[in-house]
Each structure stands twice: as structure tokens, then as C-alpha cells.
Coordinates of C-alpha atoms in Angstrom, one line a residue:
Chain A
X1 CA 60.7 -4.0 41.2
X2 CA 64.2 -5.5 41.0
X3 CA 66.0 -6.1 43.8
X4 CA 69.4 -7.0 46.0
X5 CA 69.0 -7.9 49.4
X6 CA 72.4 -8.9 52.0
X7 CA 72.2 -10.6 54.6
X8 CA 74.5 -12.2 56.6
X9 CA 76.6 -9.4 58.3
X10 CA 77.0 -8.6 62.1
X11 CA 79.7 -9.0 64.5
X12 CA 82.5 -11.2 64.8
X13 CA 85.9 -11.4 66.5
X14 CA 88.9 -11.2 64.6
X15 CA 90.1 -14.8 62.9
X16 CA 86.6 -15.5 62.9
X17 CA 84.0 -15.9 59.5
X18 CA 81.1 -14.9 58.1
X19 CA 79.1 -15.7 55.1
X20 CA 76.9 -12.6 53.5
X21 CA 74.1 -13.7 51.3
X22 CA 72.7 -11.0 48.3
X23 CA 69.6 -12.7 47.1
X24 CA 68.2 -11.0 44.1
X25 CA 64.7 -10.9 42.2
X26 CA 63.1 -9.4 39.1
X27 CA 65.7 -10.1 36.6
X28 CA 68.0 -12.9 35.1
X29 CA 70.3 -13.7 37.9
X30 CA 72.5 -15.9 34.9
X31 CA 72.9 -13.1 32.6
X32 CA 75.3 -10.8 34.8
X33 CA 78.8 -10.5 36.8
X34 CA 77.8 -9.7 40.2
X35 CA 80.0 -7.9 42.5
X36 CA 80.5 -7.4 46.0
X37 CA 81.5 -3.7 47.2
X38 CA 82.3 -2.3 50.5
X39 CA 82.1 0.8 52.1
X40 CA 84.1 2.4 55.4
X41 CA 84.5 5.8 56.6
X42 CA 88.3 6.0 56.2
X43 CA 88.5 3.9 52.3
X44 CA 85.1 4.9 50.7
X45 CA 84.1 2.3 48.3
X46 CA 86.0 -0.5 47.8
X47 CA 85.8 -3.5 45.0
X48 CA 86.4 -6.0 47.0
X49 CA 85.4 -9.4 44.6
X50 CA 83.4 -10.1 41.3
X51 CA 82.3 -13.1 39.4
X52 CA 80.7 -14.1 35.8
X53 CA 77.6 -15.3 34.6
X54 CA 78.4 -19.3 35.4
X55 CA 80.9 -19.1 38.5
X56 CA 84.2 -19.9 36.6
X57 CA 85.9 -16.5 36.9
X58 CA 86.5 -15.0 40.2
X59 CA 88.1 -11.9 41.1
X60 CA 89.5 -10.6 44.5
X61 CA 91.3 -7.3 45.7
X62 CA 94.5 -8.4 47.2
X63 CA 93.7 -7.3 50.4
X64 CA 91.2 -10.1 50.8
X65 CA 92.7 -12.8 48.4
X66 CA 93.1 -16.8 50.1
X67 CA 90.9 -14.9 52.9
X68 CA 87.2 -14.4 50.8
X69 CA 85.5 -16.6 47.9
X70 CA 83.0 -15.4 46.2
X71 CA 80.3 -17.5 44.5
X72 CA 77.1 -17.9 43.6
X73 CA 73.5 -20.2 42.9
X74 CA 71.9 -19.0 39.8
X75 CA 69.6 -22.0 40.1
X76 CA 68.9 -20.2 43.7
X77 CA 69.3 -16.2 41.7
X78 CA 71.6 -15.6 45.2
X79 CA 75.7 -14.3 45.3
X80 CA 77.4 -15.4 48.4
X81 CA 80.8 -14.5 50.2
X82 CA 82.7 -16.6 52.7
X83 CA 85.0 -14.3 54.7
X84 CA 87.2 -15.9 56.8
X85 CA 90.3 -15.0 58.9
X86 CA 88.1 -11.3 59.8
X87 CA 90.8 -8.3 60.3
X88 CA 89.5 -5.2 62.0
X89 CA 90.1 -3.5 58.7
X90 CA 87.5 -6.0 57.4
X91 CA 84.7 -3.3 58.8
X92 CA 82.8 -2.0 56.4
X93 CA 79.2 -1.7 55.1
X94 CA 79.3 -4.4 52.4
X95 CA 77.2 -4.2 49.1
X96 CA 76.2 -6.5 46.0
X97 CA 76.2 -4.9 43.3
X98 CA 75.0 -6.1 39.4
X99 CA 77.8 -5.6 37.1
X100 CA 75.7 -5.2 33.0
X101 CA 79.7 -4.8 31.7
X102 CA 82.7 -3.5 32.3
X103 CA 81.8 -2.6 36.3
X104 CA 78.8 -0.5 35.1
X105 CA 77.1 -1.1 38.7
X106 CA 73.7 -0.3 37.6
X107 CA 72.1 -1.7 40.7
X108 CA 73.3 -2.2 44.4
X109 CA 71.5 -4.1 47.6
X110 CA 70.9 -1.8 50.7
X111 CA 74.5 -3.3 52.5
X112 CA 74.9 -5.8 55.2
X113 CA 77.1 -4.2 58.0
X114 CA 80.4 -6.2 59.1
X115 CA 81.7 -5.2 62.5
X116 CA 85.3 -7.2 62.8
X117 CA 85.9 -6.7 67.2
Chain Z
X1 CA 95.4 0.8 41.1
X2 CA 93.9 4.3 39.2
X3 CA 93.4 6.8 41.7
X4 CA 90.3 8.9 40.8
X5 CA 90.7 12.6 42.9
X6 CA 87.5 14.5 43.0
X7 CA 87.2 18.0 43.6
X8 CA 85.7 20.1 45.7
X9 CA 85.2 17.4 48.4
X10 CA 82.7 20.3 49.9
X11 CA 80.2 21.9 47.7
X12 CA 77.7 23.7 49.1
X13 CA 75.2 25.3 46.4
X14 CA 72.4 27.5 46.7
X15 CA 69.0 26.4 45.2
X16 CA 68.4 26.3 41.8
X17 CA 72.4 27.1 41.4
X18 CA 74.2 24.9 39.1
X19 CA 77.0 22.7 40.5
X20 CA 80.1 21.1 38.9
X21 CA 82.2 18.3 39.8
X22 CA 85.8 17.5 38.8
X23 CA 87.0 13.9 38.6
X24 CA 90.6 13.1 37.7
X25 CA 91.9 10.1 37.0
X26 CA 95.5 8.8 37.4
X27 CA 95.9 7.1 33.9
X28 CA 93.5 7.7 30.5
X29 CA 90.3 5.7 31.1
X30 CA 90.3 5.1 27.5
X31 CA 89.9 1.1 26.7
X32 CA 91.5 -0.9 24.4
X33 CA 88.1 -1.1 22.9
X34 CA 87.7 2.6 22.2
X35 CA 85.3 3.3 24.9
X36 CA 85.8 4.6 27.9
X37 CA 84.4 3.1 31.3
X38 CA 83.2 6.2 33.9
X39 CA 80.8 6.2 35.9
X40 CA 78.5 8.9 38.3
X41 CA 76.8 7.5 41.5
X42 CA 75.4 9.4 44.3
X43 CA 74.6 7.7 47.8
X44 CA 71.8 10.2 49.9
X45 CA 71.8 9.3 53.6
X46 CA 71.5 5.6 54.7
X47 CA 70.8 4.5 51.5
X48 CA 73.3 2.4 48.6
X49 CA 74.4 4.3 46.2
X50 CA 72.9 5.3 42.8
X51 CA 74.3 5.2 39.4
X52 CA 73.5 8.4 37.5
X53 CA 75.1 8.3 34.7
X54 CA 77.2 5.7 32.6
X55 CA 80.3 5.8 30.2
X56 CA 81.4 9.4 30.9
X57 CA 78.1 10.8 29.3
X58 CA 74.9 8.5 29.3
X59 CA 72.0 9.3 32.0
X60 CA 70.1 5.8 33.8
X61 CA 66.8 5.9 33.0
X62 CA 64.7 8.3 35.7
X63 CA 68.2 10.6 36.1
X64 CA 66.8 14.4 35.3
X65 CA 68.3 15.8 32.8
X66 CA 69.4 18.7 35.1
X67 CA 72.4 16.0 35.4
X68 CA 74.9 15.7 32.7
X69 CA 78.5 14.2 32.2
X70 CA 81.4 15.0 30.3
X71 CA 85.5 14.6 29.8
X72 CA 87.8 12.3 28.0
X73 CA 91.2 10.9 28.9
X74 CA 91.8 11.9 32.6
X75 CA 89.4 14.5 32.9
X76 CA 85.9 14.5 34.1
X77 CA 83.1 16.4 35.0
X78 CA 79.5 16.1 36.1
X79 CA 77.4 18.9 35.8
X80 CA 73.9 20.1 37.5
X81 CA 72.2 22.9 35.6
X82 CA 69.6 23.8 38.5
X83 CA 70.4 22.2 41.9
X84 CA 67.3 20.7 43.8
X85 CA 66.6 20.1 47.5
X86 CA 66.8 15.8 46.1
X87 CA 69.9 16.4 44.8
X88 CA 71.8 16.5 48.6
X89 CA 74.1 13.6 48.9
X90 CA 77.8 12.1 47.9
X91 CA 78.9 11.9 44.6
X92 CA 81.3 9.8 43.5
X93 CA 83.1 8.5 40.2
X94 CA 83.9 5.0 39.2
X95 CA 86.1 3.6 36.5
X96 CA 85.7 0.1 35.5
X97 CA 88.4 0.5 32.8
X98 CA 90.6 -1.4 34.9
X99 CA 90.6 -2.7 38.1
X100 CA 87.6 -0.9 39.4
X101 CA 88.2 1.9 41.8
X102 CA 86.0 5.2 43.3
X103 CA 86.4 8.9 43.6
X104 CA 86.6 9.8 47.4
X105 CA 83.6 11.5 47.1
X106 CA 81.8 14.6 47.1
X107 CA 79.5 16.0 49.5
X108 CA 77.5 18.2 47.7
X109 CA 75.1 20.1 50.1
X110 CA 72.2 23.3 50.2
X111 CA 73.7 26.5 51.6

């Protein structure tokens, strides 16, 4: 079966970083955008970043831009992201998501849950 | 950013009722490429959520075909002939035409 799994989330005081993990099986890592998604009670679902097939275009929601870097290993099949300088408003439930074109979303990891306190 | 409104936010449905949601986007969703990028999930409980169907109109594979989408421009629907107990959870549209943004949601639940 194909599969997302994120890890990586928990709590942390503001100013302070974490680095999720979405490690992914069953299909060709290489041949997709990946995306990262998050989800809080008071925003819904959020885009937060997105990058292509070899690492060379990334894509951020400004809320979290010169704050989070996405990347990835496709030698490794896993999409990371580095958030650093937390905000409270950082809290969310925060997905990977594979992106087959044009932010199709066909599959998603189970979420990794960021507490920012 | 497009703001995609769904309505009702609340729709409870009796059993083997059909059930219709209304997304509506801000701007046409209509690509420079002709085609036009919105998208149905549904999250149930704890889980992630599920894409249902795909560029306005096109079920994922294992979607029933109780579930059907339809619209053009700024105006969207999805559509379940005969709600089923499985069918209880948020609904939500997604356009990837440009920056990427979700409905608010819909809570569709069994009276």
C-alpha cells in the first residue's frame, strides 16, 4: 500500500524549531511535488509549502516565509521541513501531501501534531 | 488568495437522502490551460483527509459513484445521490488553480 508517514512534531516553546520528517513508500518518490499542509481549528487547511520533483523550486505561504524550508531526499523517498522561530499560531496538525499536478493532493500522511507553548 | 465559501456549513441528512454541497469561489478557477483545477476531499474523524473527486468532475478510484461533482467558473457542487452511514465526515473543496487554498468545510452529518 502506499504510504506517507510524519514524524517529527511535538511541543516546543515559542522561538524554538522543529524538523517534521514524511517518509513515503510504494511509489516514485522522484516523480512528484510534495507538499506540506496544515490543519487548526480556527484556519482549516492551510498550504503552507511545496517543492518539485528535484528540490530546485520551493514554495512557501508568506506567513511562514525566511521562518520554514522545505526539502527533500529522493535518494532517501523522505520530504522534510525545518521550522524555526515557532509562533503560537504555528499550532496545527501538519500533513504531507503528494501533489500528481496542479495541487491535485491525491494522497496525504496521517499529520504530525505541532503544539507552539 | 481565492477564498472558496462552502455552503451549508451544517448538513444533516437522513439515510439514503441525497445531499448537495455548494462551493464558491472568489475568482473563475478556469486556467490559462483551459482546465480547471477543483478538487473534493472529505476528512472522517481522526483521520487525513481524502480526495474524492478531481478537476470539478472526476471520481478517485474506489469513490462510489453515489458521489458526483459539477460547476464551472465560480460555482461548484458535489452531489450524493443516496447518503450512507460511511459518508459522515467534513467536506471540503480545494483549488489548485492558483495559490492553493480550501473551502472552510462542511460537516455533513446523519439526522
Amino acid at each position: 500500500e502506499v504510504q506517507l508517514v510524519e514524524s517529527g512534531g511535538g511541543l516546543v516553546q515559542p522561538g524554538g524549531s522543529l524538523r517534521l520528517s514524511c517518509a513515503v513508500s510504494r511509489f516514485t518518490f522522484s516523480n512528484y511535488w510534495m507538499t506540506w499542509v496544515r490543519q487548526t481549528p480556527g484556519k482549516g487547511l492551510e498550504f503552507v509549502a511545496n517543492i518539485d520533483r528535484d528540490g530546485s523550486v520551493k514554495n512557501y505561504v508568506d506567513s511562514v516565509k525566511g521562518r520554514f524550508t522545505i526539502s527533500r531526499d529522493n535518494a532517501r523517498n523522505s520530504l522534510f521541513l525545518q521550522m524555526n522561530s515557532l509562533r503560537a499560531e504555528d499550532t496545527a496538525v501538519y500533513f504531507c501531501a503528494r501533489d500528481p499536478g496542479s495541487s491535485a493532493f491525491d494522497l496525504w500522511g496521517q499529520g504530525t501534531v505541532v503544539t507552539v507553548s | 488568495d481565492v477564498v472558496l465559501t462552502q455552503s451549508p456549513l451544517s448538513l444533516p441528512v437522513t439515510l439514503g437522502q441525497p445531499a448537495s454541497i455548494s462551493c464558491r469561489s472568489s475568482q473563475s478557477l478556469v486556467h490559462s490551460n483551459g482546465n480547471t483545477y477543483l478538487n473534493w476531499f472529505r476528512q472522517r474523524p481522526g483521520q487525513s483527509p481524502r480526495r474524492l473527486i478531481y478537476m470539478v468532475s472526476n471520481r478517485d478510484s474506489g469513490v462510489p459513484d453515489r458521489f458526483s461533482g459539477s460547476g464551472s467558473g465560480t460555482d461548484f457542487t458535489l452531489n450524493i445521490t443516496r447518503v450512507e452511514a460511511d459518508d459522515v465526515g467534513l467536506y471540503y473543496c480545494m483549488q489548485g488553480t492558483h495559490w492553493p487554498t480550501f473551502g472552510q468545510g462542511t460537516k455533513l452529518e446523519i439526522k
